[in-house]
Short mmCIF file of C-alpha atoms in Angstrom, two decimals:
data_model
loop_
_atom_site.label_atom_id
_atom_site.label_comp_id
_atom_site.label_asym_id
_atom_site.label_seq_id
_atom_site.Cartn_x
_atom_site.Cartn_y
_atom_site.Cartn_z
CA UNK A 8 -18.52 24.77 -73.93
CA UNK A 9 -17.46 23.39 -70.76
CA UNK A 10 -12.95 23.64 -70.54
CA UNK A 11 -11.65 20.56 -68.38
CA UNK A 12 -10.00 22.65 -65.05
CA UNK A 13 -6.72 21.08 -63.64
CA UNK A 14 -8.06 20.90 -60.13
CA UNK A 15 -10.74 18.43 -60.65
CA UNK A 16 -8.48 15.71 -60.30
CA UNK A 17 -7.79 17.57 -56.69
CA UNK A 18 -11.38 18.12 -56.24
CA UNK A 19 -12.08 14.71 -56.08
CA UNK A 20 -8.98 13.63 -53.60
CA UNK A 21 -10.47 16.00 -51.18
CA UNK A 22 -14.52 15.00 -51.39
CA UNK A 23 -12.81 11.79 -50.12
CA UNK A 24 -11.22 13.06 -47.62
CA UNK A 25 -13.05 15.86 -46.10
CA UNK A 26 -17.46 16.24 -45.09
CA UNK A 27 -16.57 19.54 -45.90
CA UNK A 28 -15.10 21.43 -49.32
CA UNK A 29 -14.87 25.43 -49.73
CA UNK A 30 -13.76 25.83 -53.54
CA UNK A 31 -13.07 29.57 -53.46
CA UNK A 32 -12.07 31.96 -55.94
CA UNK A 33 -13.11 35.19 -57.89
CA UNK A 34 -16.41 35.91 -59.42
CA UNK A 35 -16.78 34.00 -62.79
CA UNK A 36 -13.71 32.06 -62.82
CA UNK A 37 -15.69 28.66 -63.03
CA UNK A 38 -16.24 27.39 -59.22
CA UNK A 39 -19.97 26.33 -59.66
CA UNK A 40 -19.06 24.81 -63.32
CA UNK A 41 -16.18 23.13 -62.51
CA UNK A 42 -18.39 21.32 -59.28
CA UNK A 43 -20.89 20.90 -61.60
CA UNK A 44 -18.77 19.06 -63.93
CA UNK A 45 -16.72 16.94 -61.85
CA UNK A 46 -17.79 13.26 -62.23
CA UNK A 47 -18.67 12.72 -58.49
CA UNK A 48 -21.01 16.47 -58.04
CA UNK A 49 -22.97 15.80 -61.25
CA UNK A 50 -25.59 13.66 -59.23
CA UNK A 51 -25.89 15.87 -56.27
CA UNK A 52 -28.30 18.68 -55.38
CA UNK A 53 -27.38 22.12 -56.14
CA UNK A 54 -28.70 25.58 -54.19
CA UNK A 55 -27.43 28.65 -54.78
CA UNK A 56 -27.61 31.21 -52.60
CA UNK A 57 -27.96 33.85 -55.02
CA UNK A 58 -31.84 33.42 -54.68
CA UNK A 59 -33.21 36.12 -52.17
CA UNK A 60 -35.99 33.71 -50.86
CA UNK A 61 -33.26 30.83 -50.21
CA UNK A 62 -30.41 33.25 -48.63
CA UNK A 63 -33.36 34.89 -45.91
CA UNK A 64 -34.44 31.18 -45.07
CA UNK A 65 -30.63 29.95 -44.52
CA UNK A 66 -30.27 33.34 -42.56
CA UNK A 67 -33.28 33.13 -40.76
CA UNK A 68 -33.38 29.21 -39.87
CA UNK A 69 -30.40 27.21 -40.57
CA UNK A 70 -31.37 24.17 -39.32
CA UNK A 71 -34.36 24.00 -41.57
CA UNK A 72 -32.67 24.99 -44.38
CA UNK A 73 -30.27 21.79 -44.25
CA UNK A 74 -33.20 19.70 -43.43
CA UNK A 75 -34.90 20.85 -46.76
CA UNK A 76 -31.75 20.91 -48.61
CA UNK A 77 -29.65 17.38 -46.61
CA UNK A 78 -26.20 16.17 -48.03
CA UNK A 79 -25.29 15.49 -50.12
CA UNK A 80 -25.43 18.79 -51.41
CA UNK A 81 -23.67 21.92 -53.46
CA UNK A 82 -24.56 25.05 -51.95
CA UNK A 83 -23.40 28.14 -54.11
CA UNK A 84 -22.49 31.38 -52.37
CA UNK A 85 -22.39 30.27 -49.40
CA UNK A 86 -20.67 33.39 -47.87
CA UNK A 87 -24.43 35.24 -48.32
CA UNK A 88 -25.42 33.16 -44.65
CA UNK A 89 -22.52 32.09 -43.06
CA UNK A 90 -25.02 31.56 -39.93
CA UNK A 91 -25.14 28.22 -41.89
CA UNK A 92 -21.49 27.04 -40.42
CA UNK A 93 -22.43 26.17 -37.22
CA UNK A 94 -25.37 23.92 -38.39
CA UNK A 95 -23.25 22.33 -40.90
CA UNK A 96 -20.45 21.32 -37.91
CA UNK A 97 -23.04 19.93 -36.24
CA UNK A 98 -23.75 17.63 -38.82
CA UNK A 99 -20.72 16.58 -39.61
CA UNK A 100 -19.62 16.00 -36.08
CA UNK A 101 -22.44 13.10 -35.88
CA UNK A 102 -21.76 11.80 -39.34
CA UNK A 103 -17.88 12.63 -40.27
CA UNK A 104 -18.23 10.65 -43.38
CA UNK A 105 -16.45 12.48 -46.52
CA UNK A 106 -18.12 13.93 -49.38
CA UNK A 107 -21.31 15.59 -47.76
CA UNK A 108 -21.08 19.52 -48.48
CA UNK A 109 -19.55 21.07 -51.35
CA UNK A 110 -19.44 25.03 -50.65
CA UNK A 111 -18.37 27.89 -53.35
CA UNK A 112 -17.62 31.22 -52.18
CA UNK A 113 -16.25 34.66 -53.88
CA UNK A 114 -15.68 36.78 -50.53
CA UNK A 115 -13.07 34.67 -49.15
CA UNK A 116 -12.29 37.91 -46.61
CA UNK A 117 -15.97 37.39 -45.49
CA UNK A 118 -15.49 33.26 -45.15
CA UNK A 119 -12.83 32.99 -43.93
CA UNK A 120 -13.44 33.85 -40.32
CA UNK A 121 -16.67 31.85 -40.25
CA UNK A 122 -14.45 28.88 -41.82
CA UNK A 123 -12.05 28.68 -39.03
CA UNK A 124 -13.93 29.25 -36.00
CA UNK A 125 -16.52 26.79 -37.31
CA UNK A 126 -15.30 23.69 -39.81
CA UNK A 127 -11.45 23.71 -38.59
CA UNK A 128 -10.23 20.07 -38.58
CA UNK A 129 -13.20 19.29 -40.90
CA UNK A 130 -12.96 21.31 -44.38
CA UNK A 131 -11.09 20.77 -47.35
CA UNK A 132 -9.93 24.54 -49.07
CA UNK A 133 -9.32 25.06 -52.64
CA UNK A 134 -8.92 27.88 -54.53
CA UNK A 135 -10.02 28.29 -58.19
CA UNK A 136 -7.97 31.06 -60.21
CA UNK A 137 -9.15 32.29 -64.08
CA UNK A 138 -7.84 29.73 -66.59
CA UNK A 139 -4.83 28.79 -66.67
CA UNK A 140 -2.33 28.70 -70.52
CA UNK A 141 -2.59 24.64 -69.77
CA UNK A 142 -6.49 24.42 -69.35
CA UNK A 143 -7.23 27.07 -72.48
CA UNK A 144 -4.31 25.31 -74.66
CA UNK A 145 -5.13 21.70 -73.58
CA UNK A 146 -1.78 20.00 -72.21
CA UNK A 147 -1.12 18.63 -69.07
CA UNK A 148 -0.55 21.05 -66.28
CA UNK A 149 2.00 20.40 -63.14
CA UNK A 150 3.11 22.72 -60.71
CA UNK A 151 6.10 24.78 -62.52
CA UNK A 152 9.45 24.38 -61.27
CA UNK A 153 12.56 25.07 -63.58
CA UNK A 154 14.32 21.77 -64.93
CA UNK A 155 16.69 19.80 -67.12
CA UNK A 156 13.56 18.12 -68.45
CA UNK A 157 11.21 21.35 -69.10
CA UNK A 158 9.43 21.24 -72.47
CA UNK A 159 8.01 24.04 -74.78
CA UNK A 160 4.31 23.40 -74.99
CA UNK A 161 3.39 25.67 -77.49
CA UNK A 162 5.16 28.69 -79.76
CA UNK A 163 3.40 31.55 -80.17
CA UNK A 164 3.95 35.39 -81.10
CA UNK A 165 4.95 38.58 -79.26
CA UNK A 166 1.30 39.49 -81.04
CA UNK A 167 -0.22 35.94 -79.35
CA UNK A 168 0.59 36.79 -76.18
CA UNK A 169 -0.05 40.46 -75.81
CA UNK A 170 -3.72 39.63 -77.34
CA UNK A 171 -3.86 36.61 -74.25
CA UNK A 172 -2.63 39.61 -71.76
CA UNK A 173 -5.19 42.16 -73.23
CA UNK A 174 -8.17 39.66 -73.09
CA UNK A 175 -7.55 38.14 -70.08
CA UNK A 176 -8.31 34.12 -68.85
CA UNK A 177 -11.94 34.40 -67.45
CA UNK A 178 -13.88 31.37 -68.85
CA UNK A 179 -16.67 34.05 -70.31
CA UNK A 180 -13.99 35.50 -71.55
CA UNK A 181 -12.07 32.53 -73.10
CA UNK A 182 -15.37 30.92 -74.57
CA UNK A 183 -17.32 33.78 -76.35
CA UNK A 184 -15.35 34.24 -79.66
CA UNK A 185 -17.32 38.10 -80.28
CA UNK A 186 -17.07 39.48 -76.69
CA UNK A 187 -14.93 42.46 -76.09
CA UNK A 188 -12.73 42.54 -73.16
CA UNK A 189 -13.77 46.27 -72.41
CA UNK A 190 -17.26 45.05 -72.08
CA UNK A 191 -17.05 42.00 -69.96
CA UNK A 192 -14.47 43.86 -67.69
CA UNK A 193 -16.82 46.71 -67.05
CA UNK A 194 -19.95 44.12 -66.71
CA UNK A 195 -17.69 42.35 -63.89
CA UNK A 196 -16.30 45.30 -61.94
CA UNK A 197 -19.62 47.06 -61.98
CA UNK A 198 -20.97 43.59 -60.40
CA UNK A 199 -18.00 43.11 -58.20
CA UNK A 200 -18.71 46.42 -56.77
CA UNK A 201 -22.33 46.49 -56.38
CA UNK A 202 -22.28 42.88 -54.88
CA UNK A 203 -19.13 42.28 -53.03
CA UNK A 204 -17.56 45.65 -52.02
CA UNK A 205 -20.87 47.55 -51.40
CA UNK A 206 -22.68 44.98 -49.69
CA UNK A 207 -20.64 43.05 -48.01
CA UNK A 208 -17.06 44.48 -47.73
CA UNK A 209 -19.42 48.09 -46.51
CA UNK A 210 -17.57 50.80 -48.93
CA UNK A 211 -20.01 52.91 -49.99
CA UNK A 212 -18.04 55.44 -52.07
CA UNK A 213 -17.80 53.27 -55.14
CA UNK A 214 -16.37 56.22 -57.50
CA UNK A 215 -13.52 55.95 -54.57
CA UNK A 216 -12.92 52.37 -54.44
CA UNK A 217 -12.76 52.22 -58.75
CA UNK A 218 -10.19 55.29 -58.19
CA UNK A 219 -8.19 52.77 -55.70
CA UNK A 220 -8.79 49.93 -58.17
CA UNK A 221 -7.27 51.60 -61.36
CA UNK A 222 -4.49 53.09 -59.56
CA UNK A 223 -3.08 49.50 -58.10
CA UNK A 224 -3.56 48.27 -61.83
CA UNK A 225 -1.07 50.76 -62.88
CA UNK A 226 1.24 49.26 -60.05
CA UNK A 227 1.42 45.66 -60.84
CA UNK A 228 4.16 43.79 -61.33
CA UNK A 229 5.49 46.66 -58.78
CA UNK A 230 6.47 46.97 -55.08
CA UNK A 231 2.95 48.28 -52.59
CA UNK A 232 3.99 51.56 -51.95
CA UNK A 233 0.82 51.89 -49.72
CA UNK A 234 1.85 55.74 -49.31
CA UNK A 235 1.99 56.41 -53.23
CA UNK A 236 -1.36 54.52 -53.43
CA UNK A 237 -2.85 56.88 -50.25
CA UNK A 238 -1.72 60.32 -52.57
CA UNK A 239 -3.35 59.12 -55.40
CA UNK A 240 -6.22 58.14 -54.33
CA UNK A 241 -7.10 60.40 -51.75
CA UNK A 242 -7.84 58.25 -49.06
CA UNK A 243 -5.64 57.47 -45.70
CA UNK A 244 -3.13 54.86 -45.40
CA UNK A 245 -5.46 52.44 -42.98
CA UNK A 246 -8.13 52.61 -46.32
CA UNK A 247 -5.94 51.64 -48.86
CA UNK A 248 -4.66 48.94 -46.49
CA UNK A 249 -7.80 47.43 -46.00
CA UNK A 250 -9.01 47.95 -49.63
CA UNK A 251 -6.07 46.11 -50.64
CA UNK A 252 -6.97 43.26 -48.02
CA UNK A 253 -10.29 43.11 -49.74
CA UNK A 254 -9.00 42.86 -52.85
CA UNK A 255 -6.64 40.20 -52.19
CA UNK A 256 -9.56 37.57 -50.29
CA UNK A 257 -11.35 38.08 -53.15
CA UNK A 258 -8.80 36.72 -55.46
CA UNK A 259 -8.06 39.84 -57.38
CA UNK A 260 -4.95 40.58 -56.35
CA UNK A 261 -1.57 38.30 -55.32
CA UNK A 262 1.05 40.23 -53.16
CA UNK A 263 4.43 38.47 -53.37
CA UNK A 264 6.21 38.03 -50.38
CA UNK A 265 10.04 38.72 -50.44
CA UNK A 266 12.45 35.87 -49.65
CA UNK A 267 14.40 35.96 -46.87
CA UNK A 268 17.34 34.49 -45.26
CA UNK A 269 19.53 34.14 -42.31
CA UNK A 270 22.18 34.67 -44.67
CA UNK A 271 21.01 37.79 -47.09
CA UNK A 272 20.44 41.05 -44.92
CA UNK A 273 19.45 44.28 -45.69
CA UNK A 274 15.97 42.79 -48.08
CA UNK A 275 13.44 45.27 -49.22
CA UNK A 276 10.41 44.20 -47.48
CA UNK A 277 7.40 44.92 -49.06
CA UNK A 278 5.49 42.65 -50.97
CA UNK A 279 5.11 43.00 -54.91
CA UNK A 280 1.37 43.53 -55.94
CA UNK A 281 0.22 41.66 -59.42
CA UNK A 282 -2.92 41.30 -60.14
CA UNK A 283 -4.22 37.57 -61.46
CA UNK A 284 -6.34 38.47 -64.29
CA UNK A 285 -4.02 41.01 -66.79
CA UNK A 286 -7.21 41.32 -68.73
CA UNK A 287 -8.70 43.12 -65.58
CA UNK A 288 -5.73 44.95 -65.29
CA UNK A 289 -5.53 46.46 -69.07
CA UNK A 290 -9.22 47.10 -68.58
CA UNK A 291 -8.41 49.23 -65.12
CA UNK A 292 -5.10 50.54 -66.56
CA UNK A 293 -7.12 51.83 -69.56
CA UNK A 294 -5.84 49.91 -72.36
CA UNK A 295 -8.42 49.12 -75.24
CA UNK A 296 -5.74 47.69 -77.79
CA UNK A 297 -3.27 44.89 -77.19
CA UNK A 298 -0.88 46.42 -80.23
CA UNK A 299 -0.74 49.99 -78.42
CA UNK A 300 -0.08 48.31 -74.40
CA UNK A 301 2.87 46.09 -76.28
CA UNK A 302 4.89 49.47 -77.23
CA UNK A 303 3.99 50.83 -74.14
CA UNK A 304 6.45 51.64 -70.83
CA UNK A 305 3.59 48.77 -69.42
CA UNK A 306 4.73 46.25 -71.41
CA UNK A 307 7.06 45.08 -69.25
CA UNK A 308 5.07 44.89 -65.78
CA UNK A 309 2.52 43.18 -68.15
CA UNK A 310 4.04 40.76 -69.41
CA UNK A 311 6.28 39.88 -65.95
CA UNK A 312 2.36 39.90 -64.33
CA UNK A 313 0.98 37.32 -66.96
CA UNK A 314 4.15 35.19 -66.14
CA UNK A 315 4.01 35.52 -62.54
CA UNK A 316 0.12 34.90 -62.72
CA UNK A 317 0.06 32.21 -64.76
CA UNK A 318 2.85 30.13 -62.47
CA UNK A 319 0.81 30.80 -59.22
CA UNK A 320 -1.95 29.26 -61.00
CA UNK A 321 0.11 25.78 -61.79
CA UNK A 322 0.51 25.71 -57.78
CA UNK A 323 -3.08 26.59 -56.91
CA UNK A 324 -4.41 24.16 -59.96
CA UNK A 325 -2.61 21.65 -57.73
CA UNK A 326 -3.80 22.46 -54.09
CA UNK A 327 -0.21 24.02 -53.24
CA UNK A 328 -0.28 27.28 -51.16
CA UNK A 329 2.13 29.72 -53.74
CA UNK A 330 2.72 31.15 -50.57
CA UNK A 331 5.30 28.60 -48.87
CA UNK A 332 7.05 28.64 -52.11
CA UNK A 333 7.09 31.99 -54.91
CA UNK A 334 9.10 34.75 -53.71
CA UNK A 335 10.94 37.21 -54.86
CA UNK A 336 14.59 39.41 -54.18
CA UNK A 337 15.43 42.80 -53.97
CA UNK A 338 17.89 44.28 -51.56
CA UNK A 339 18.97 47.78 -50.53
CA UNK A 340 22.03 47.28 -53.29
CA UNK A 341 19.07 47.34 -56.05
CA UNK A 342 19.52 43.82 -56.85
CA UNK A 343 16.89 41.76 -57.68
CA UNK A 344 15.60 38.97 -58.94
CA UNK A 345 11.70 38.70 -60.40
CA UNK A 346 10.47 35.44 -58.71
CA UNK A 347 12.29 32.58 -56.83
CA UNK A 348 10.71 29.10 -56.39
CA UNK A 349 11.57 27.48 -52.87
CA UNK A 350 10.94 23.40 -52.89
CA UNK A 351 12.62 21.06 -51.35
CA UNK A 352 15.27 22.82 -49.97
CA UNK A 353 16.44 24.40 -53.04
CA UNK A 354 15.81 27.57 -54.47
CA UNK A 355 15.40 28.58 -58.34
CA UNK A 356 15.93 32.07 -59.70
CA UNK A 357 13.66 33.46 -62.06
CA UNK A 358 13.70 36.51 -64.24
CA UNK A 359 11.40 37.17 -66.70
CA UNK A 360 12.04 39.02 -69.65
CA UNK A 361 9.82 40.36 -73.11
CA UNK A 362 12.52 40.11 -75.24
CA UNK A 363 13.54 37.31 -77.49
CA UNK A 364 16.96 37.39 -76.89
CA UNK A 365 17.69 38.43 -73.67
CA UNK A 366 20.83 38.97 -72.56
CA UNK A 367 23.47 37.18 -70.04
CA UNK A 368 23.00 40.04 -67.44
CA UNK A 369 19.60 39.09 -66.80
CA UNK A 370 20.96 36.49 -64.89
CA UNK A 371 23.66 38.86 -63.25
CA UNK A 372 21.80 39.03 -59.78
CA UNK A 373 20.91 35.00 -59.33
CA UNK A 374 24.38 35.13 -57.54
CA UNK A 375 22.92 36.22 -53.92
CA UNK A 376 21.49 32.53 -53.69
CA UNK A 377 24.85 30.89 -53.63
CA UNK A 378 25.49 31.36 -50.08
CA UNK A 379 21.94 31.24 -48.75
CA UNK A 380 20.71 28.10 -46.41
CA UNK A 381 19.40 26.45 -49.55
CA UNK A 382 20.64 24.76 -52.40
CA UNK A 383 20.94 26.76 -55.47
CA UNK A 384 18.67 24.97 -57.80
CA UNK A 385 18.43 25.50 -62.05
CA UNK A 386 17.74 29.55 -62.67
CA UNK A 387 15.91 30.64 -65.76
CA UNK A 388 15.38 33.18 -68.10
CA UNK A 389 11.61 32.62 -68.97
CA UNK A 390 11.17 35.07 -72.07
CA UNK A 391 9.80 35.03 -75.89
CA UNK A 392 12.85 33.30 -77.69
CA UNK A 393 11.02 30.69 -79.73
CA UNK A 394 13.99 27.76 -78.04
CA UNK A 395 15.44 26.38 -74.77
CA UNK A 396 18.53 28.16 -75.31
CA UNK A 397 21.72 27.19 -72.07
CA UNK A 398 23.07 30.48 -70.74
CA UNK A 399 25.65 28.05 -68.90
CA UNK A 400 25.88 24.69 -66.83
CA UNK A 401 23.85 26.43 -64.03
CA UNK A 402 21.05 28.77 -66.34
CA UNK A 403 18.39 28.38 -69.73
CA UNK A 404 16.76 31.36 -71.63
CA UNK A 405 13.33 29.24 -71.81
CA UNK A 406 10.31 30.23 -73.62
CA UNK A 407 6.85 31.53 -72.23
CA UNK A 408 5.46 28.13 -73.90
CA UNK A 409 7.29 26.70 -70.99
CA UNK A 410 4.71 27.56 -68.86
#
């Protein structure tokens, strides 16, 4: 069962636009389906690069590998030859028409390089996240920004949405009713090691690097404390930096960047880690029940994580760069604030809270924005009361079915 994906409508703005598209994104989170599926790919040739025999001839001869395979033309992990790039700007810097190749790749720290020193100027980048509440639920998505005019899209349980956290939003995932989440996670980070990190990121110690992983799941929704990680691991602060590089170009990982101001001094400044699948995350973090992790002291960084995961994807879902606008505060006072949204010169506060009826000191912090070189937009309380409920003129307690 094929579930529509919010960016096709973006997919198709940029094949007519661009010779060139790179839809990136994890493993399994629906690149080559969603291509597949989009009105204007499901005439055009497909390789995948998956194939040993096809990889060594785009390694070995480029040049005949795009004659035997011309544009139009889907080529699936492409970031197994990226001695392809070069041919392929060749091409398109005879024939700049739009719409010719339509690249995937999982590695985006092994693309990315290629990308810009090859197909600058001429390549349209998207990224593909898991699946987003809109896309499993069915309503229209939009980029989330908080609002007079916000609407609850759906009411659902404390139960509803720890079982959504435990499980995770991988299509696999989503689609196969009998499928335990402990097995499909251990089926992908088996593969994601054996196919990414050992053969093309070069880590060898794989008992290691699953060490590394398991400890940063116990960390999201938290500041990097790359020294903490380093102790626990048992690897050297340079490692863990890098590992954590890898894991963010592959799309495992999102570090939050704190906001910052001419006006506010003395910000903490590292970013905050979450990871963008919490179903990986429970799997890594060791949680096999989605009752037990709800009455856990995880609950919270959880639930904040399938939040702040599930808003980046609303930006991403619309070709927006999270980065230029989801931040978040925390100052040398202890104040903080989970997530700010920056657009159009005006910045919302978020906080996110599990319980139903939070209280008004969640919002007790939004005050830093006031003076800051923005305006102070709408600030929110996104949580699981079932209502829009005012706090005041200038902040709503707003349900997770906002999102």
């Amino acid at each position: 069962m094929y579930i529509k994906r919010t960016i096709e409508s973006r997919l198709i703005e940029f094949s007519k636009n661009f010779p060139v598209l790179l839809l990136t994104g994890a493993r399994q989170v629906g690149k080559t389906t969603v291509l597949k599926n989009t009105n204007f790919c499901k005439d055009i040739n497909y390789v995948s690069l998956d194939y040993p025999n096809l990889r060594s001839l785009a390694r070995q001869d480029p040049e005949l590998f795009l004659q035997t395979y011309p544009a139009p033309i889907i080529i699936d992990e492409i970031q197994y030859a990226p001695e392809l790039f070069p041919y392929i700007k060749i091409r398109v810097d005879q024939d700049n028409s739009s719409g010719q190749y339509f690249l995937t790749g999982s590695q985006i720290f092994h693309l990315m390089q290629n990308v810009s020193e090859s197909l600058a100027g001429r390549v349209g980048l998207l990224i593909l996240n898991p699946l987003s509440r809109a896309e499993i639920y069915g309503y229209d998505e939009i980029h989330f920004t908080p609002s007079l005019t916000m609407k609850v899209h759906r009411n659902e349980s404390i139960n509803d949405v720890f079982e959504s956290i435990y499980c995770g939003a991988m299509p696999k995932m989503i689609a196969s009713a009998n499928l335990r989440p402990e097995d499909f996670y251990a089926s992908y980070v088996q593969t994601y090691i054996e196919r990414d990190i050992k053969s093309l990121a070069f880590i060898q110690n794989e008992d290691k690097f699953l060490k590394f992983m398991s400890s940063l799941a116990t960390r999201t929704a938290q500041e990097l404390n790359l020294s903490d990680i380093s102790k626990d691991v048992g690897v050297d602060g340079k490692t863990v930096d890098r590992w954590i590089s890898i894991l963010r170009t592959s799309g495992l990982i999102y570090l939050l960047m704190p906001y910052s101001s001419n006006v506010i001094k003395r910000i903490i400044k590292r970013p905050k880690l979450f990871f963008m699948d919490t179903g990986l995350a429970c799997y890594l973090s060791l949680w096999n029940n989605p009752k037990a992790l709800q009455v856990s002291a995880m609950a919270g960084q959880m639930f904040e994580t399938y939040v702040v995961s599930e808003i980046i994807k609303t930006y991403t879902n619309s070709g927006l760069d999270p980065r230029t606008r989801l931040f978040y505060y925390r100052d040398n006072n202890k104040r903080e604030i989970d997530l700010i949204v920056s657009e159009n010169d005006c910045v919302y506060p978020i906080e996110i809270k599990k319980s139903a009826s939070p209280k008004k000191d969640a919002i007790k912090h939004f005050s830093v924005l006031d003076n800051v070189d923005a305006k102070r937009g709408k600030g929110i309380v996104i949580s699981m009361s079932p209502l829009i409920v005012p706090i005041d003129q200038d902040n709503m307690v707003v349900p997770i079915g906002c999102i």
